[in-house]
Coordinates of C-alpha atoms and ligand atoms in Angstrom, one line a residue:
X4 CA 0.0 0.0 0.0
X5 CA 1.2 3.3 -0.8
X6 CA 2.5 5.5 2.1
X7 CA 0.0 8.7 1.9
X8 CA 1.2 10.2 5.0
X9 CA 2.7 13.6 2.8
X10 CA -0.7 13.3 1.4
X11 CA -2.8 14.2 4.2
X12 CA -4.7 17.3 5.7
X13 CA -2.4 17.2 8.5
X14 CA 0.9 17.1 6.8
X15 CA -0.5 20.1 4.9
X16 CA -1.3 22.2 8.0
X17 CA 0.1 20.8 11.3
X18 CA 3.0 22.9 13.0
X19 CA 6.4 22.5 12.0
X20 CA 8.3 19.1 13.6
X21 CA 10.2 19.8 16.4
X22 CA 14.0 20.3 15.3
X23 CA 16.0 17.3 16.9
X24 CA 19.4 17.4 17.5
X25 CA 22.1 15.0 15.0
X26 CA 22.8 12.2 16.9
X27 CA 26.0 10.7 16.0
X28 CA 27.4 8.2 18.6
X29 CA 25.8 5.0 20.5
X30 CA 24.1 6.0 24.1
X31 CA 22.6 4.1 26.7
X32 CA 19.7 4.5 28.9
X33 CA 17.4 3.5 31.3
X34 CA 14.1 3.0 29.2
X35 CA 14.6 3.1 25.4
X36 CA 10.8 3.3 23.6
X37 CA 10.5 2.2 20.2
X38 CA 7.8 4.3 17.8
X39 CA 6.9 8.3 18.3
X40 CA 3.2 7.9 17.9
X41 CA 1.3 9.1 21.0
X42 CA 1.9 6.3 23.4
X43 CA 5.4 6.7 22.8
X44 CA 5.9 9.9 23.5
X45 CA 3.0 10.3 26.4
X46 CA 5.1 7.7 28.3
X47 CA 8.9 9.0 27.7
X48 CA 7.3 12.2 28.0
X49 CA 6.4 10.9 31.5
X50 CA 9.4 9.2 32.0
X51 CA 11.7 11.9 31.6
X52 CA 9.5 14.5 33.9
X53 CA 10.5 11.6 36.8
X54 CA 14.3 11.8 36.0
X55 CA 14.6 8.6 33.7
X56 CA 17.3 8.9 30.7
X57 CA 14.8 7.7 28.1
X58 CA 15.5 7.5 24.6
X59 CA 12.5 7.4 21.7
X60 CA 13.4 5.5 18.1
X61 CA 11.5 6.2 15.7
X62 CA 11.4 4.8 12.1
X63 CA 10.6 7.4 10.2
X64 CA 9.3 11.0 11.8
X65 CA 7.4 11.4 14.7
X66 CA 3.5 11.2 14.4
X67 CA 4.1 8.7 11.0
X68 CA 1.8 5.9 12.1
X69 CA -2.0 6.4 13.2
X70 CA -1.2 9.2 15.4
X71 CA -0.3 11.5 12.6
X72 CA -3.4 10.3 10.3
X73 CA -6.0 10.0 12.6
X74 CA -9.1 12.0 12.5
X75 CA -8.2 14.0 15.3
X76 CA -11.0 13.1 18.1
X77 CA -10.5 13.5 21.7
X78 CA -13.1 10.5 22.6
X79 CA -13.0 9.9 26.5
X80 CA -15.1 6.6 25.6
X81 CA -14.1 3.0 24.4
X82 CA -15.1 2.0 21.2
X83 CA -18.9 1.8 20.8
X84 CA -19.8 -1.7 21.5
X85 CA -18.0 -1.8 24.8
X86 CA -18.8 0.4 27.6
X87 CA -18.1 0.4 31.9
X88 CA -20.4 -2.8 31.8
X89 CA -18.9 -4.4 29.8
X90 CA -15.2 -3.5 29.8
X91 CA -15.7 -4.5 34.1
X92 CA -17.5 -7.8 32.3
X93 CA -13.7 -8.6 30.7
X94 CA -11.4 -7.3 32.9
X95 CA -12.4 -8.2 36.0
X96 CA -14.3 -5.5 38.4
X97 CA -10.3 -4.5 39.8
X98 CA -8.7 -3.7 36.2
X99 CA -12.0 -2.7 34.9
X100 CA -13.4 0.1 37.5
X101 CA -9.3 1.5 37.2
X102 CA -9.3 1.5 33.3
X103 CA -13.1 3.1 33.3
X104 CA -11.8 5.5 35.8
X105 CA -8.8 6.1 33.3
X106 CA -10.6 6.6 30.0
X107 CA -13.2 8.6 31.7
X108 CA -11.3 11.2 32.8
X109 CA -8.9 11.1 29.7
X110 CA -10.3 14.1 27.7
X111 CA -9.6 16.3 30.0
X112 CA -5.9 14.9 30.6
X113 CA -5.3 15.7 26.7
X114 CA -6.5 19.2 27.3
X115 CA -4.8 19.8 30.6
X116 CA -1.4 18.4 28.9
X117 CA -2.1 20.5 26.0
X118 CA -2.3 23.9 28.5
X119 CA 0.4 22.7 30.7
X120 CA 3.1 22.4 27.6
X121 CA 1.5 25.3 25.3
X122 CA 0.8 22.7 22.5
X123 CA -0.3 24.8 19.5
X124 CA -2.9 22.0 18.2
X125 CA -6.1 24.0 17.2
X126 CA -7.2 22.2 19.9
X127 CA -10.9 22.7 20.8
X128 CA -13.1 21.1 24.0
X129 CA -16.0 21.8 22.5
X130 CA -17.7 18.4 23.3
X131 CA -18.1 15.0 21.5
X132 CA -21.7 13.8 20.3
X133 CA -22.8 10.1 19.6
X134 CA -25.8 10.4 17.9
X135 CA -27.9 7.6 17.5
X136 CA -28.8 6.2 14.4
X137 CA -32.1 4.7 15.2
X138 CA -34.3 4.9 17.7
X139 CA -33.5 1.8 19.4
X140 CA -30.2 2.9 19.7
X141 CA -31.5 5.5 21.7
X142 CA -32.1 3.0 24.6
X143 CA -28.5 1.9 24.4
X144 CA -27.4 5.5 24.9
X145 CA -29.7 5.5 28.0
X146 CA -27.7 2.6 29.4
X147 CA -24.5 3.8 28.5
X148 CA -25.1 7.0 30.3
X149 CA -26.2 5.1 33.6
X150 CA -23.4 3.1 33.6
X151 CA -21.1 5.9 33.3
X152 CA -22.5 7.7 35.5
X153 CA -21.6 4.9 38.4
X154 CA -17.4 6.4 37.3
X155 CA -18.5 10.1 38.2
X156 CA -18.7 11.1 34.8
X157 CA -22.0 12.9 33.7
X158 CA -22.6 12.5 29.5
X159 CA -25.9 14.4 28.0
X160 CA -28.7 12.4 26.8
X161 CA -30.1 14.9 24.1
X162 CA -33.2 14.6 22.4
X163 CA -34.0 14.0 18.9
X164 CA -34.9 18.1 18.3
X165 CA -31.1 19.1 19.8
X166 CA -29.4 16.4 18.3
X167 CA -30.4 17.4 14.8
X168 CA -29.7 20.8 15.5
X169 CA -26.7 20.2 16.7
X170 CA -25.4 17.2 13.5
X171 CA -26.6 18.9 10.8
X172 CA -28.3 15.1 10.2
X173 CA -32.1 15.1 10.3
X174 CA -32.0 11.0 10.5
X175 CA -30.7 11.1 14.1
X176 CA -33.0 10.4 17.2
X177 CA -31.1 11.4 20.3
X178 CA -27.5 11.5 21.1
X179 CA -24.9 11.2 24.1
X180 CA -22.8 14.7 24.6
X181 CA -19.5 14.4 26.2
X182 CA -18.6 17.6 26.7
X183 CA -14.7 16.7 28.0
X184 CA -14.5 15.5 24.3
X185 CA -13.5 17.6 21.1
X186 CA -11.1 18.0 18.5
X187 CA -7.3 19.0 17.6
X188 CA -4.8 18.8 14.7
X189 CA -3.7 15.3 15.6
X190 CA -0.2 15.7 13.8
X191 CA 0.5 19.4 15.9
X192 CA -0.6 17.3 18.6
X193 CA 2.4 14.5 18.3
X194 CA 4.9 17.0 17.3
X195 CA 4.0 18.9 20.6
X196 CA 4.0 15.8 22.6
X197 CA 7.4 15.0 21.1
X198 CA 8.6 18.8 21.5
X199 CA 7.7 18.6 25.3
X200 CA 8.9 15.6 25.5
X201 CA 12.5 16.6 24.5
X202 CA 11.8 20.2 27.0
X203 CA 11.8 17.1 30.0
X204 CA 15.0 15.5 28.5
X205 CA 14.2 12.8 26.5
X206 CA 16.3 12.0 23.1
X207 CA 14.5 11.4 20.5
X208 CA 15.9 9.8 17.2
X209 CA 13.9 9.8 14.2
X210 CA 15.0 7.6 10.8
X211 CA 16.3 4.9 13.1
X212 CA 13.8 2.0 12.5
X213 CA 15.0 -0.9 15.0
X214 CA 15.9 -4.0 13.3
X215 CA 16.9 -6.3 16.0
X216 CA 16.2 -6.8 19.9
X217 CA 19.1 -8.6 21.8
X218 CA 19.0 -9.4 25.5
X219 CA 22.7 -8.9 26.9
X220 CA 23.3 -9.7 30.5
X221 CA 20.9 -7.4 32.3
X222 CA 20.4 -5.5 30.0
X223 CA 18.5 -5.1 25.8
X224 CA 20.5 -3.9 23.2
X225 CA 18.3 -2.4 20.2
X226 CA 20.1 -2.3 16.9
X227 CA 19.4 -0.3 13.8
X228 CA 21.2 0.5 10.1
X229 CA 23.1 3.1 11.8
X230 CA 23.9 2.4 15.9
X231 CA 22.5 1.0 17.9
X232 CA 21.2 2.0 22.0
X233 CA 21.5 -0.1 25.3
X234 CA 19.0 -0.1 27.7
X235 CA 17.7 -1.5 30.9
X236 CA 14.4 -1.4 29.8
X237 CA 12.3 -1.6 25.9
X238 CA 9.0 -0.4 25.7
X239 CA 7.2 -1.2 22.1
X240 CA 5.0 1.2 21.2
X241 CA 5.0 0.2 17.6
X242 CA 1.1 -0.1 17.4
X243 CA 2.5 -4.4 16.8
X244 CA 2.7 -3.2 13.1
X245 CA 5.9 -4.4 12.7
X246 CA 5.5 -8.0 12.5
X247 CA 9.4 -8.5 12.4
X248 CA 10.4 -6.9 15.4
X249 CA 8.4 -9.2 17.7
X250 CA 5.9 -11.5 15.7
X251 CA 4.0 -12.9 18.4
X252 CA 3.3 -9.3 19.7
X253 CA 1.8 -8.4 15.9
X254 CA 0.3 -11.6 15.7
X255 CA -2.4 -10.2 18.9
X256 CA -3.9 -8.0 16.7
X257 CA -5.3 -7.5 13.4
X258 CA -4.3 -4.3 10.6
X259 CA -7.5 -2.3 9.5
X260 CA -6.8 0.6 7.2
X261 CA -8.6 3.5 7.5
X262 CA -9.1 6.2 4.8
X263 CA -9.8 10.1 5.2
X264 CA -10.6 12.3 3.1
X265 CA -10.6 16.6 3.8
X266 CA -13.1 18.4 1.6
X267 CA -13.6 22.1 1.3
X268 CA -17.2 23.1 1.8
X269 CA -17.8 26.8 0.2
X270 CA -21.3 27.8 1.3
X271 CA -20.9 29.8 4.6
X272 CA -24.4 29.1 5.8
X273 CA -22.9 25.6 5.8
X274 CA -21.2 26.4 8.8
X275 CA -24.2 27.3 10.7
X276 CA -26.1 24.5 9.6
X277 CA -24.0 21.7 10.3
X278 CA -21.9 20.8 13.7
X279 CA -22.9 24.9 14.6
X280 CA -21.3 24.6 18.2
X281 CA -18.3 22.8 16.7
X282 CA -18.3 19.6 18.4
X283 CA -17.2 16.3 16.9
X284 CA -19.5 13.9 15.6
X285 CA -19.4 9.9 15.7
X286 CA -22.2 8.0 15.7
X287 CA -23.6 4.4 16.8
X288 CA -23.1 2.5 13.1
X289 CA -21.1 0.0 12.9
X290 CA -19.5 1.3 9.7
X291 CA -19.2 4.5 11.9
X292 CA -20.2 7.8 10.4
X293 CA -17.6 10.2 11.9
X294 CA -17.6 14.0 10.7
X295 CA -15.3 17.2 11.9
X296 CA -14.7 20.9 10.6
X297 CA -11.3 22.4 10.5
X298 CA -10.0 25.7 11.3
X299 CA -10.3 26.2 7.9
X300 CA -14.0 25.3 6.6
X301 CA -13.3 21.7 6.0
X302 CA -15.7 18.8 6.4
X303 CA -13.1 15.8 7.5
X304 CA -14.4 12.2 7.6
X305 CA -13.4 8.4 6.7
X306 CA -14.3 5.0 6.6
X307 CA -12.8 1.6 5.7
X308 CA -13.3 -0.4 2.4
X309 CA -15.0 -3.4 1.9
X310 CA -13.0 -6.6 0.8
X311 CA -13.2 -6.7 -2.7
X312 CA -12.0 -5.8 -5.7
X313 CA -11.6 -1.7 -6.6
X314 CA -13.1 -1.0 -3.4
X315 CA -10.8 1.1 -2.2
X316 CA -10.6 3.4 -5.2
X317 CA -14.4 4.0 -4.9
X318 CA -13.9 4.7 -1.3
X319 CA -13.5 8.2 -1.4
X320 CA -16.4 8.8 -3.6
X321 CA -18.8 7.3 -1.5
X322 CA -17.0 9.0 1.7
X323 CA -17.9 12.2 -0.2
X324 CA -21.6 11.0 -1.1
X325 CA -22.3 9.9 2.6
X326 CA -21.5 13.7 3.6
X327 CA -23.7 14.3 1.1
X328 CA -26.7 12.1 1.8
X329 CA -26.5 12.1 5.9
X330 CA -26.1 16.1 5.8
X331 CA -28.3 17.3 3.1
X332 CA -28.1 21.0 3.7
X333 CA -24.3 20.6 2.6
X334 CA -23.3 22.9 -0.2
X335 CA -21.1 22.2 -2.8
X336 CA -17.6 19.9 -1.7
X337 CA -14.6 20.4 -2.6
X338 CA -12.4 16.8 -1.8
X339 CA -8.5 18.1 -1.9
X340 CA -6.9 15.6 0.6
X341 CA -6.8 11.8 1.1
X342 CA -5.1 9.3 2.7
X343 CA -5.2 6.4 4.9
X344 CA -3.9 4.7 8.1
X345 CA -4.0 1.5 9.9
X346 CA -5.6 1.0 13.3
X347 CA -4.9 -1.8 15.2
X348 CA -7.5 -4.2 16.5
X349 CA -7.5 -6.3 19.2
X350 CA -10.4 -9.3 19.8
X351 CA -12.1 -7.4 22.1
X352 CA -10.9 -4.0 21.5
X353 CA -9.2 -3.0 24.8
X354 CA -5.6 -2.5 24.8
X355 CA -3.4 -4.5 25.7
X356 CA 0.3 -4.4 28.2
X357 CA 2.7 -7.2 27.3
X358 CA 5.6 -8.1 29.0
X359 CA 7.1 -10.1 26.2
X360 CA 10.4 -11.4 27.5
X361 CA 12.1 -10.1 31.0
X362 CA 12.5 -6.3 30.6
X363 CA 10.8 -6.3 27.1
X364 CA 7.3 -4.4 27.2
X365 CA 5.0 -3.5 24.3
X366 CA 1.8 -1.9 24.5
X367 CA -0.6 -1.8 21.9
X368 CA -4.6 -1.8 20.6
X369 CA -5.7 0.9 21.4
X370 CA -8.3 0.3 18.6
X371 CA -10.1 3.2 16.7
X372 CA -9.8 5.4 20.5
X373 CA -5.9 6.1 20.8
X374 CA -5.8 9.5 21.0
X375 CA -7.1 10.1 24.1
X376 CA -6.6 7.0 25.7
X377 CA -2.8 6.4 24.6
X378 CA -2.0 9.9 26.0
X379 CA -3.6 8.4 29.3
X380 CA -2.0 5.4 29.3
X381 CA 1.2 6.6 28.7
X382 CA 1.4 8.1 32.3
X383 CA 0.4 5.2 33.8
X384 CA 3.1 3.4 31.8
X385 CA 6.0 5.2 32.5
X386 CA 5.1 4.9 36.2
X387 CA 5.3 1.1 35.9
X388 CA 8.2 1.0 34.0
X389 CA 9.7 3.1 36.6
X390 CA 8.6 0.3 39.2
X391 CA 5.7 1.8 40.5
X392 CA 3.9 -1.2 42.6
X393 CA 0.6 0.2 42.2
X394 CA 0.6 -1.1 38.7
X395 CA -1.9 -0.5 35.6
X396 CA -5.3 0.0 35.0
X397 CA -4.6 -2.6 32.2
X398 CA -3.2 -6.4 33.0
X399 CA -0.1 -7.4 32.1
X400 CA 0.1 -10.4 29.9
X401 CA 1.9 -12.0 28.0
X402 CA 1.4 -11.9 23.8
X403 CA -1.1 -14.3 23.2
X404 CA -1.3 -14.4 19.2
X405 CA -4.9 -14.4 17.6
X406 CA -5.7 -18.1 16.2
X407 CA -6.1 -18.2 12.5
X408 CA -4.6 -15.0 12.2
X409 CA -4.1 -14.9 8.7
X410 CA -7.9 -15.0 8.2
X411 CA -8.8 -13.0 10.9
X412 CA -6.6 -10.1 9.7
X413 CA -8.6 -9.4 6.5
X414 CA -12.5 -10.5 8.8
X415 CA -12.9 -6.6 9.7
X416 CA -12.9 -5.9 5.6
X417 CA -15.1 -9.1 5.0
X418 CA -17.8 -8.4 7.5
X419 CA -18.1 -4.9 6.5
X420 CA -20.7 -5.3 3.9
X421 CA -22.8 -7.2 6.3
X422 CA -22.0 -4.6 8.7
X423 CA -23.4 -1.5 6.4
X424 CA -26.6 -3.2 5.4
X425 CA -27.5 -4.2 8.7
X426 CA -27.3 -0.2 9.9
X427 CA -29.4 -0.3 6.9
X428 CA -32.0 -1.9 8.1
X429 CA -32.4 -0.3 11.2
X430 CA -31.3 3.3 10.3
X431 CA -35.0 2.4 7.2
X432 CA -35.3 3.3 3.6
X433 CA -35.3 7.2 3.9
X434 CA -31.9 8.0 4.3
X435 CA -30.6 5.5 2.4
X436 CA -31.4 7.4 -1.4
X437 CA -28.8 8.3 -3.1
X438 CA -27.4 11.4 -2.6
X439 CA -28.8 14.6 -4.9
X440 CA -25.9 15.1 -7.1
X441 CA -24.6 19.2 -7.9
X442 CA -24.3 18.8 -11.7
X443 CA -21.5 21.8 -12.4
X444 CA -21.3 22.7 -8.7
X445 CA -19.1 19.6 -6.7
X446 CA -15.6 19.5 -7.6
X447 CA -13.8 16.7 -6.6
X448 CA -10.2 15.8 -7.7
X449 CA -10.1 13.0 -10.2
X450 CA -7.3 11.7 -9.0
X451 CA -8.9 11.6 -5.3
X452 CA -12.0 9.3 -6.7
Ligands
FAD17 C1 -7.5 7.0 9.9 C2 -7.5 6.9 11.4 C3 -8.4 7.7 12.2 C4 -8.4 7.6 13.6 N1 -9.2 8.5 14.3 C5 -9.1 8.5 15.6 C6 -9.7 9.6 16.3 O1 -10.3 10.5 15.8 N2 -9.6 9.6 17.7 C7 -8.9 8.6 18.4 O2 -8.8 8.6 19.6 N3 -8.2 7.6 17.7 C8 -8.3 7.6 16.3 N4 -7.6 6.7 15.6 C9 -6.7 5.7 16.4 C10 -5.4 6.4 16.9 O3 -4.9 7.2 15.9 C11 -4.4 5.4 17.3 O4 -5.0 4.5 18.3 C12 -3.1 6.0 17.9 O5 -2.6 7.0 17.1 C13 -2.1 4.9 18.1 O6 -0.9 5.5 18.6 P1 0.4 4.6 18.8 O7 1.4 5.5 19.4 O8 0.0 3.4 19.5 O9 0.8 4.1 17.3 P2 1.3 5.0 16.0 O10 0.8 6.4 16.1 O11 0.9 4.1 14.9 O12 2.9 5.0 16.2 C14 3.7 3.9 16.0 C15 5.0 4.4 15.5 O13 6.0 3.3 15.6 C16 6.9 3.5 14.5 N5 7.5 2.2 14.2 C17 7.0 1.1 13.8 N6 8.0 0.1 13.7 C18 9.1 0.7 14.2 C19 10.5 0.2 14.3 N7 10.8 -1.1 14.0 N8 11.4 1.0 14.8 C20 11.1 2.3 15.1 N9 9.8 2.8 15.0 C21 8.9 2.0 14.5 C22 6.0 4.0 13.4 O14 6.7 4.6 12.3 C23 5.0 4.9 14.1 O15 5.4 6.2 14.1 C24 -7.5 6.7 14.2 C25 -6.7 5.9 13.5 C26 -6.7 6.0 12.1 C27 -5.7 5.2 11.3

């Protein structure tokens, strides 16, 4: 797959990367962490405000994976299917109530951080809306509310009249509002993490993809083309994308790719029509509808491609036309940016903490919710690596590969058409016409089609 990190929205318009200094000779430290994405640098970020020598490697530049790409929600939730219930339901009520605890309060953690180190990220907390797309869903909302209520944190149920208001969407029948939720440039946001970051004392090397882990006495030696680092401790923070570094770590969770596209809206009234207060939008579907605006009048949004032949080239068309048919008081669009990225899934989308050999951690799968939630967990992390008994709000395990993980890898793509004509069905025929096309008036690039 073609690397369309240069391509996106964010590369276009995030602040400038953080200028790192050469690095010319071999170091050691205490904790070396391998990938700059957000739980990278959240936990040597945290490791070198307690007085660690920790040393980041990155492969390419900072923010490259998911945490550059991403859509740029601050979601203080778990993915949709799981909430305090059920996440207490898998983890035990111990690990559970601590990592509900965690991911409830982890909006405003992104937005304190983001004060406390003058991040310049556009960064808004103007709320996060769930809307949901059919009236039973409504009742699910309910529930979730409840439930997270029992953590201390209050969410708005909002009826169907607000909620359309507030979308833009006249198919919506209620909604949960987060208000510690919003919205930020996510690539501004990893170069500031990694900027602060460096302000503690942290190294961080970028072009040095690590090739090879090798236990040496008490401590791991982490080689790459050029040098190599010694360290007591190795935290993996690789998002288990790279299947050579550790296989059985990769092997725990399954690649989806996720595309984007950024599309210049140019009537004004749009702007009071549509998301009016600014918040960010993603709903109950299972092929989630997610929708932003920029700083600059763009409509960002994405979606993964079924598994099957040209699908991904007609992708951003119908990411366009779902804009289109979900917000009909949308002007003409202009679609200028896309690309793609690749979130990692676990089985039952929580993250996981792996202590792969003795001193050799990774943590990973943080699913479709990293933002928030790596930034979180990345404190917590750097206090266990540092030997802090009280340990993490997740359980530390070690890899446990998925069975048939060859076929499971490509089941997200598979399932997806079932997945879009069941919210079909329950979302009814209305809002499922195609959408009215503006002959002479939409423009989108034809190489972005
Ligand atoms: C399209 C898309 C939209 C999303 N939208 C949202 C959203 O709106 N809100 C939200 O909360 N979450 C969202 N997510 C999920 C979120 O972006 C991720 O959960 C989060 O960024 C993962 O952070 P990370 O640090 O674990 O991994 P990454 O950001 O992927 O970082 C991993 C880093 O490791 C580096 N690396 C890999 N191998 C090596 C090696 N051998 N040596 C050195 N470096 C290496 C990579 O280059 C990369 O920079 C989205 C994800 C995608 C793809």
């Amino acid at each position: 797959m073609a690397d369309t990190f240069q391509e996106s929205l964010w590369h276009a318009t995030a602040e400038p990367a953080p200028e790192l200094p050469c690095w010319t000779e071999d170091v050691s430290a205490d904790i070396a962490v391998v990938g700059a994405g957000y739980l990278g640098l959240a936990s040597a970020l945290n490791l070198a405000e307690s007085g660690a020598r920790v040393v980041v490697l990155e492969a390419e530049e900072v923010g490259h994976g998911a945490s550059g790409r991403n859509t740029g929600f601050v979601v203080p939730s778990f993915v949709t299917g799981l909430g305090p219930r059920e996440v207490k339901a898998l983890l035990g009520p111990a690990h559970g109530e601590r990592l509900c605890d965690l991911v409830g309060r982890s909006g405003d953690r992104v937005f304190e951080l983001i004060n406390k180190y003058d991040i310049r990220c556009d960064a808004k907390q103007s709320g996060w809306l769930q809307p949901a797309h059919s009236a039973e869903r409504v009742g699910f909302l309910e529930q979730r509310r409840a439930d997270w209520l029992q953590h201390g944190k209050t969410m708005q149920l909002l009826d169907r009249g607000t909620t359309v208001r507030l979308t833009g969407a006249p198919g919506y029948h209620g909604a949960l509002l987060d208000k510690s939720g919003g919205h930020l440039n996510p690539l501004s946001y990893a170069r500031g993490l990694a900027r602060a970051a460096v302000g503690a004392g942290a190294t961080i090397r970028t072009g040095a993809r690590v090739t090879e882990l090798h236990r040496d006495g008490q401590a791991w030696t982490l080689r790459m083309p050029a040098g190599q680092v010694r360290a007591d401790k190795v935290l993996l923070a690789t998002n288990a994308l790279d299947a050579d570094l550790a296989p059985r770590v990769a092997r725990s969770m399954v690649p989806l790719v996720v595309h984007q596209i950024a599309a210049k809206v140019s009537d004004p009234a749009s702007r009071q029509t549509i998301l009016p207060e600014n918040h960010c939008v993603s709903d109950t579907r299972r092929d989630i509808f997610a929708y932003r605006w920029t700083p600059d009048g763009r409509l960002v949004t994405g979606g993964a491609a079924a598994w099957a032949p040209g699908a991904t080239g007609r992708l951003r068309r119908s990411l366009a036309d779902r804009l289109r048919r979900l917000l009909p008081s949308l002007g003409p669009l202009t679609v200028d940016f896309a690309w793609s990225g690749i979130i990692g899934l676990t089985r039952d989308r929580l993250p996981r903490v792996f202590e792969v050999e003795s001193g050799l951690f990774a943590a990973l799968g943080c699913n479709g919710r990293g933002l928030a939630l790596s930034t979180a967990l990345g404190s917590e992390l750097a206090a266990f690596l540092r030997g802090d008994e009280r340990g993490l709000s997740v359980p530390v395990s070690r890899p446990a590969p998925m069975r048939g993980h060859l076929v499971a890898r490509h089941l997200p793509s598979i399932l997806l058409p079932w997945a879009r004509l069941t919210d079909r069905l329950e979302t009814g025929p209305a809002l499922d016409r195609k959408p009215p096309r503006r002959a002479g008036t939409d423009n989108e690039k034809g190489s972005l089609q």
